[in-house]
Amino acid sequence: MQFKNKVAISTGAASGMGLLFSQCFAAEGGNVLLCDINEEALIEKTKEINEKGAGRAEYAVCDVRDYNQICAARDKCMQEFGRIDVLCNFAGGYEPRMCKVEPGIEFPDIPIEIFDWGLDVNLKGPFYFGHAVLGVMREQKTGLIVNLGSITGMEGSSVGMAYPTSKAGLMFGLTKSQAQYGAKYGIRSVCVSPGPVLTRPGMANMRTLLGRAADPQEIIDLILFIASDKGQFINGENIMIDGGRNAMTRG
C-alpha cells in the first residue's frame, strides 16, 4: 500500500496506459481521479476500481484541449480528495491515425485542422494540466508531474509531424521547465518516453534491440517507481524505456 493517502490525476484514463496506471495506483492504496472524454467508459472503470476496495476512484469528463474543463477536473479532485500528489499526462495520440487520415497522403495535403488536434492534445493538454495543478502543488510543497513522451520525439515522422513535435516538446522543454520552477517547492517533473508498446497490434512490428515491444505494465511499473518513495531523486529528466530502439542505427 505504498500510495496510501496519496492522490493522483490520470488523463486518458478510460483505456490504455492511463487506465492501467489508475488501476495500479489504486491497488497500492492511492486515490485517483480518472479523466477522459469517454464518460461511459469512465463510469464503468471507476466502478471497477472501487469494487476492489483498496484506494478510491472518482472521475471527471475532461477534454484536455479545454482549459476550463481541466480546471474543473482539478477542482473536483481537490473537493473529493483534498490534495494532488501526482499528475500523469497519458492523453494523446498520433493524429493521422486518431483522425483517420487516408493512408499514403503526404504532409502538405493533410488538413491543418488534423495537426491542430495533434498539437492541442499532445502538447497543449499536458501544458494546460501542469499549469492548472502547479498552484495546488506549490501550496502543498510537494508534487510530481509525469509527462508521457515517445521514441517518435527522437525519430520524427514525415507524415504526422505534430506528434513528434509535441512529444519532443514534452521530453525536453516542458519537463525541464516544470522541474526548474518546482524545485523550490518540492515539486518534481519527469518524462517517461516509451518505444513500441503493445497497446495495439501494429506496435509489435516496430524494431527494438530486444526484439520485442513492451508490455504496458513495464511502462507503468517505471512510472510507479518514480512516484514511490524509492524514486524521489529522479527529476527533470527524460527517461527512455524503448528496448534499445533509440540506440539502434538509423536507416
Short mmCIF file of C-alpha atoms in Angstrom, two decimals:
data_model
loop_
_atom_site.label_atom_id
_atom_site.label_comp_id
_atom_site.label_asym_id
_atom_site.label_seq_id
_atom_site.Cartn_x
_atom_site.Cartn_y
_atom_site.Cartn_z
CA MET A 1 0.00 0.00 0.00
CA GLN A 2 2.83 2.38 -0.89
CA PHE A 3 0.46 5.10 -2.14
CA LYS A 4 -1.96 5.13 0.82
CA ASN A 5 -3.32 8.66 1.34
CA LYS A 6 -1.71 9.83 -1.91
CA VAL A 7 -3.80 11.29 -4.74
CA ALA A 8 -3.21 11.10 -8.50
CA ILE A 9 -4.86 12.55 -11.58
CA SER A 10 -4.59 10.37 -14.69
CA THR A 11 -5.58 11.67 -18.13
CA GLY A 12 -6.64 9.45 -20.99
CA ALA A 13 -7.78 7.16 -18.18
CA ALA A 14 -10.76 5.44 -19.76
CA SER A 15 -8.45 2.97 -21.52
CA GLY A 16 -4.84 2.06 -22.23
CA MET A 17 -1.97 3.09 -20.01
CA GLY A 18 -3.93 5.88 -18.36
CA LEU A 19 -6.38 3.30 -17.09
CA LEU A 20 -3.67 0.81 -16.15
CA PHE A 21 -1.86 3.43 -14.09
CA SER A 22 -5.11 4.31 -12.33
CA GLN A 23 -5.79 0.67 -11.52
CA CYS A 24 -2.27 0.07 -10.22
CA PHE A 25 -2.11 3.29 -8.20
CA ALA A 26 -5.43 2.48 -6.52
CA ALA A 27 -4.37 -1.13 -5.90
CA GLU A 28 -1.46 0.28 -3.89
CA GLY A 29 -3.86 2.27 -1.71
CA GLY A 30 -3.87 5.57 -3.62
CA ASN A 31 -6.86 7.66 -4.59
CA VAL A 32 -7.19 8.57 -8.23
CA LEU A 33 -9.21 10.88 -10.45
CA LEU A 34 -9.72 9.37 -13.90
CA CYS A 35 -10.02 11.99 -16.67
CA ASP A 36 -11.18 11.27 -20.22
CA ILE A 37 -13.75 12.37 -22.79
CA ASN A 38 -15.50 8.96 -22.73
CA GLU A 39 -17.94 9.23 -19.84
CA GLU A 40 -19.48 5.80 -20.35
CA ALA A 41 -16.10 4.08 -20.04
CA LEU A 42 -15.13 6.31 -17.11
CA ILE A 43 -18.20 5.27 -15.15
CA GLU A 44 -17.52 1.60 -15.79
CA LYS A 45 -13.80 1.69 -14.97
CA THR A 46 -14.24 3.88 -11.89
CA LYS A 47 -16.80 1.43 -10.54
CA GLU A 48 -14.44 -1.50 -11.18
CA ILE A 49 -11.61 0.17 -9.28
CA ASN A 50 -13.85 1.00 -6.33
CA GLU A 51 -15.10 -2.58 -6.18
CA LYS A 52 -11.53 -3.70 -5.47
CA GLY A 53 -11.75 -1.97 -2.10
CA ALA A 54 -8.21 -0.52 -1.90
CA GLY A 55 -7.80 3.10 -2.99
CA ARG A 56 -10.81 5.13 -4.08
CA ALA A 57 -11.50 6.36 -7.62
CA GLU A 58 -13.57 9.26 -8.94
CA TYR A 59 -13.84 10.55 -12.50
CA ALA A 60 -14.14 13.79 -14.43
CA VAL A 61 -15.20 14.09 -18.06
CA CYS A 62 -12.43 16.23 -19.47
CA ASP A 63 -11.24 17.25 -22.93
CA VAL A 64 -7.57 18.15 -22.43
CA ARG A 65 -7.88 20.77 -25.18
CA ASP A 66 -10.23 22.78 -22.95
CA TYR A 67 -8.53 24.63 -20.08
CA ASN A 68 -11.83 25.27 -18.31
CA GLN A 69 -12.60 21.55 -18.24
CA ILE A 70 -9.09 20.88 -16.91
CA CYS A 71 -9.62 23.36 -14.09
CA ALA A 72 -12.96 21.75 -13.30
CA ALA A 73 -11.25 18.35 -13.08
CA ARG A 74 -8.58 19.80 -10.78
CA ASP A 75 -11.26 21.33 -8.58
CA LYS A 76 -13.17 18.05 -8.39
CA CYS A 77 -10.00 16.26 -7.34
CA MET A 78 -9.49 18.79 -4.55
CA GLN A 79 -13.13 18.55 -3.49
CA GLU A 80 -13.06 14.75 -3.36
CA PHE A 81 -9.55 14.12 -2.03
CA GLY A 82 -8.16 17.41 -0.75
CA ARG A 83 -4.77 17.25 -2.50
CA ILE A 84 -2.95 16.34 -5.74
CA ASP A 85 0.29 14.41 -5.33
CA VAL A 86 0.76 13.08 -8.86
CA LEU A 87 -0.37 14.20 -12.31
CA CYS A 88 0.15 11.70 -15.13
CA ASN A 89 -0.42 13.06 -18.64
CA PHE A 90 -1.33 9.99 -20.69
CA ALA A 91 -3.92 11.52 -23.05
CA GLY A 92 -2.60 11.72 -26.60
CA GLY A 93 -2.30 10.01 -29.94
CA TYR A 94 -0.76 10.02 -33.42
CA GLU A 95 -3.00 12.45 -35.27
CA PRO A 96 -3.16 10.72 -38.71
CA ARG A 97 -4.36 7.53 -37.04
CA MET A 98 -6.64 9.16 -34.47
CA CYS A 99 -8.24 11.43 -37.08
CA LYS A 100 -8.43 8.65 -39.68
CA VAL A 101 -6.27 10.20 -42.41
CA GLU A 102 -6.18 8.13 -45.60
CA PRO A 103 -3.00 6.01 -45.97
CA GLY A 104 -0.45 7.37 -48.42
CA ILE A 105 -1.41 11.02 -48.07
CA GLU A 106 1.56 13.39 -47.72
CA PHE A 107 2.12 16.01 -45.06
CA PRO A 108 1.25 19.15 -47.14
CA ASP A 109 -2.03 17.56 -48.23
CA ILE A 110 -3.33 16.82 -44.74
CA PRO A 111 -5.76 19.49 -43.49
CA ILE A 112 -4.16 21.76 -40.93
CA GLU A 113 -7.01 21.02 -38.52
CA ILE A 114 -5.62 17.50 -38.12
CA PHE A 115 -2.32 18.92 -36.89
CA ASP A 116 -4.15 21.38 -34.66
CA TRP A 117 -5.72 18.35 -32.97
CA GLY A 118 -2.32 16.70 -32.55
CA LEU A 119 -0.64 19.78 -31.08
CA ASP A 120 -3.58 20.55 -28.81
CA VAL A 121 -3.95 17.05 -27.35
CA ASN A 122 -0.30 16.00 -27.21
CA LEU A 123 1.38 19.25 -26.15
CA LYS A 124 -1.10 21.88 -25.04
CA GLY A 125 -3.07 19.36 -22.98
CA PRO A 126 -0.13 18.45 -20.71
CA PHE A 127 0.93 22.13 -20.65
CA TYR A 128 -2.59 23.18 -19.58
CA PHE A 129 -2.85 20.45 -16.93
CA GLY A 130 0.55 21.31 -15.50
CA HIS A 131 -0.42 24.97 -15.28
CA ALA A 132 -3.68 24.05 -13.55
CA VAL A 133 -2.18 21.80 -10.84
CA LEU A 134 1.11 23.55 -10.09
CA GLY A 135 -0.59 26.11 -7.88
CA VAL A 136 -2.03 23.31 -5.74
CA MET A 137 1.31 21.53 -5.55
CA ARG A 138 3.04 24.79 -4.65
CA GLU A 139 0.76 25.19 -1.64
CA GLN A 140 1.39 21.59 -0.61
CA LYS A 141 5.16 21.97 -1.05
CA THR A 142 5.18 18.62 -2.83
CA GLY A 143 4.06 17.01 -6.08
CA LEU A 144 5.07 15.10 -9.19
CA ILE A 145 4.15 15.65 -12.83
CA VAL A 146 4.77 12.75 -15.19
CA ASN A 147 4.66 13.58 -18.90
CA LEU A 148 4.50 10.81 -21.47
CA GLY A 149 6.97 11.25 -24.31
CA SER A 150 7.70 8.83 -27.14
CA ILE A 151 10.55 7.39 -29.17
CA THR A 152 8.95 9.30 -32.05
CA GLY A 153 10.06 12.50 -30.35
CA MET A 154 13.62 11.35 -31.06
CA GLU A 155 12.97 9.91 -34.52
CA GLY A 156 10.49 12.28 -36.16
CA SER A 157 7.75 11.42 -38.64
CA SER A 158 7.46 12.55 -42.26
CA VAL A 159 3.66 12.49 -42.14
CA GLY A 160 2.25 13.02 -38.64
CA MET A 161 4.63 15.83 -37.75
CA ALA A 162 2.55 17.23 -34.89
CA TYR A 163 3.13 14.06 -32.86
CA PRO A 164 6.96 14.08 -32.71
CA THR A 165 6.95 17.86 -32.41
CA SER A 166 4.67 17.63 -29.39
CA LYS A 167 6.50 14.74 -27.78
CA ALA A 168 9.88 16.42 -28.17
CA GLY A 169 8.38 19.49 -26.51
CA LEU A 170 7.31 17.37 -23.53
CA MET A 171 10.59 15.46 -23.35
CA PHE A 172 12.96 18.40 -23.35
CA GLY A 173 11.13 21.71 -22.95
CA LEU A 174 8.14 21.29 -20.68
CA THR A 175 9.55 18.66 -18.32
CA LYS A 176 12.80 20.54 -17.64
CA SER A 177 10.98 23.85 -17.26
CA GLN A 178 8.47 22.41 -14.79
CA ALA A 179 11.33 20.84 -12.80
CA GLN A 180 13.17 24.17 -12.69
CA TYR A 181 10.10 26.00 -11.45
CA GLY A 182 9.02 23.35 -8.99
CA ALA A 183 12.34 22.64 -7.30
CA LYS A 184 11.98 25.28 -4.58
CA TYR A 185 8.52 23.93 -3.76
CA GLY A 186 9.41 20.25 -3.60
CA ILE A 187 7.75 19.56 -6.96
CA ARG A 188 9.31 17.18 -9.47
CA SER A 189 8.67 16.70 -13.19
CA VAL A 190 9.76 13.63 -15.14
CA CYS A 191 9.10 12.49 -18.71
CA VAL A 192 8.79 8.78 -19.48
CA SER A 193 9.28 8.04 -23.18
CA PRO A 194 8.31 4.57 -24.40
CA GLY A 195 9.27 2.86 -27.60
CA PRO A 196 6.77 0.43 -29.10
CA VAL A 197 4.19 -0.73 -26.54
CA LEU A 198 1.61 -3.46 -27.07
CA THR A 199 -1.34 -1.14 -26.66
CA ARG A 200 -2.29 -2.02 -30.25
CA PRO A 201 -1.20 -4.86 -32.58
CA GLY A 202 0.80 -2.69 -35.00
CA MET A 203 3.35 -1.90 -32.31
CA ALA A 204 4.60 -5.50 -32.37
CA ASN A 205 6.20 -4.88 -35.77
CA MET A 206 8.41 -1.99 -34.62
CA ARG A 207 12.08 -2.91 -34.21
CA THR A 208 13.97 -2.77 -30.91
CA LEU A 209 17.33 -4.15 -29.82
CA LEU A 210 15.46 -6.56 -27.54
CA GLY A 211 13.41 -7.85 -30.47
CA ARG A 212 10.02 -7.11 -28.95
CA ALA A 213 7.65 -4.37 -27.90
CA ALA A 214 7.00 -3.52 -24.26
CA ASP A 215 4.13 -4.83 -22.25
CA PRO A 216 2.16 -1.80 -20.98
CA GLN A 217 2.78 -2.93 -17.40
CA GLU A 218 6.52 -2.37 -17.91
CA ILE A 219 5.88 1.31 -18.62
CA ILE A 220 3.52 1.71 -15.69
CA ASP A 221 5.94 -0.04 -13.32
CA LEU A 222 8.57 2.59 -14.15
CA ILE A 223 6.11 5.42 -13.50
CA LEU A 224 5.05 3.86 -10.20
CA PHE A 225 8.71 3.64 -9.18
CA ILE A 226 9.25 7.32 -9.99
CA ALA A 227 6.18 8.21 -7.90
CA SER A 228 7.20 6.00 -4.99
CA ASP A 229 9.49 6.78 -2.07
CA LYS A 230 12.29 4.98 -3.92
CA GLY A 231 12.15 7.33 -6.93
CA GLN A 232 12.35 10.70 -5.21
CA PHE A 233 15.77 11.67 -6.60
CA ILE A 234 14.59 11.47 -10.21
CA ASN A 235 13.76 14.94 -11.51
CA GLY A 236 13.83 17.00 -14.70
CA GLU A 237 14.81 14.01 -16.81
CA ASN A 238 13.52 12.27 -19.92
CA ILE A 239 13.74 8.52 -19.35
CA MET A 240 13.68 6.34 -22.46
CA ILE A 241 12.09 2.91 -21.98
CA ASP A 242 12.29 1.66 -25.52
CA GLY A 243 14.03 -1.73 -25.58
CA GLY A 244 17.10 -0.03 -27.02
CA ARG A 245 15.34 1.35 -30.11
CA ASN A 246 16.96 4.75 -29.72
CA ALA A 247 20.39 3.07 -29.63
CA MET A 248 19.83 1.34 -32.97
CA THR A 249 21.47 2.51 -36.16
CA ARG A 250 19.13 4.57 -38.33
CA GLY A 251 18.02 3.53 -41.77
#
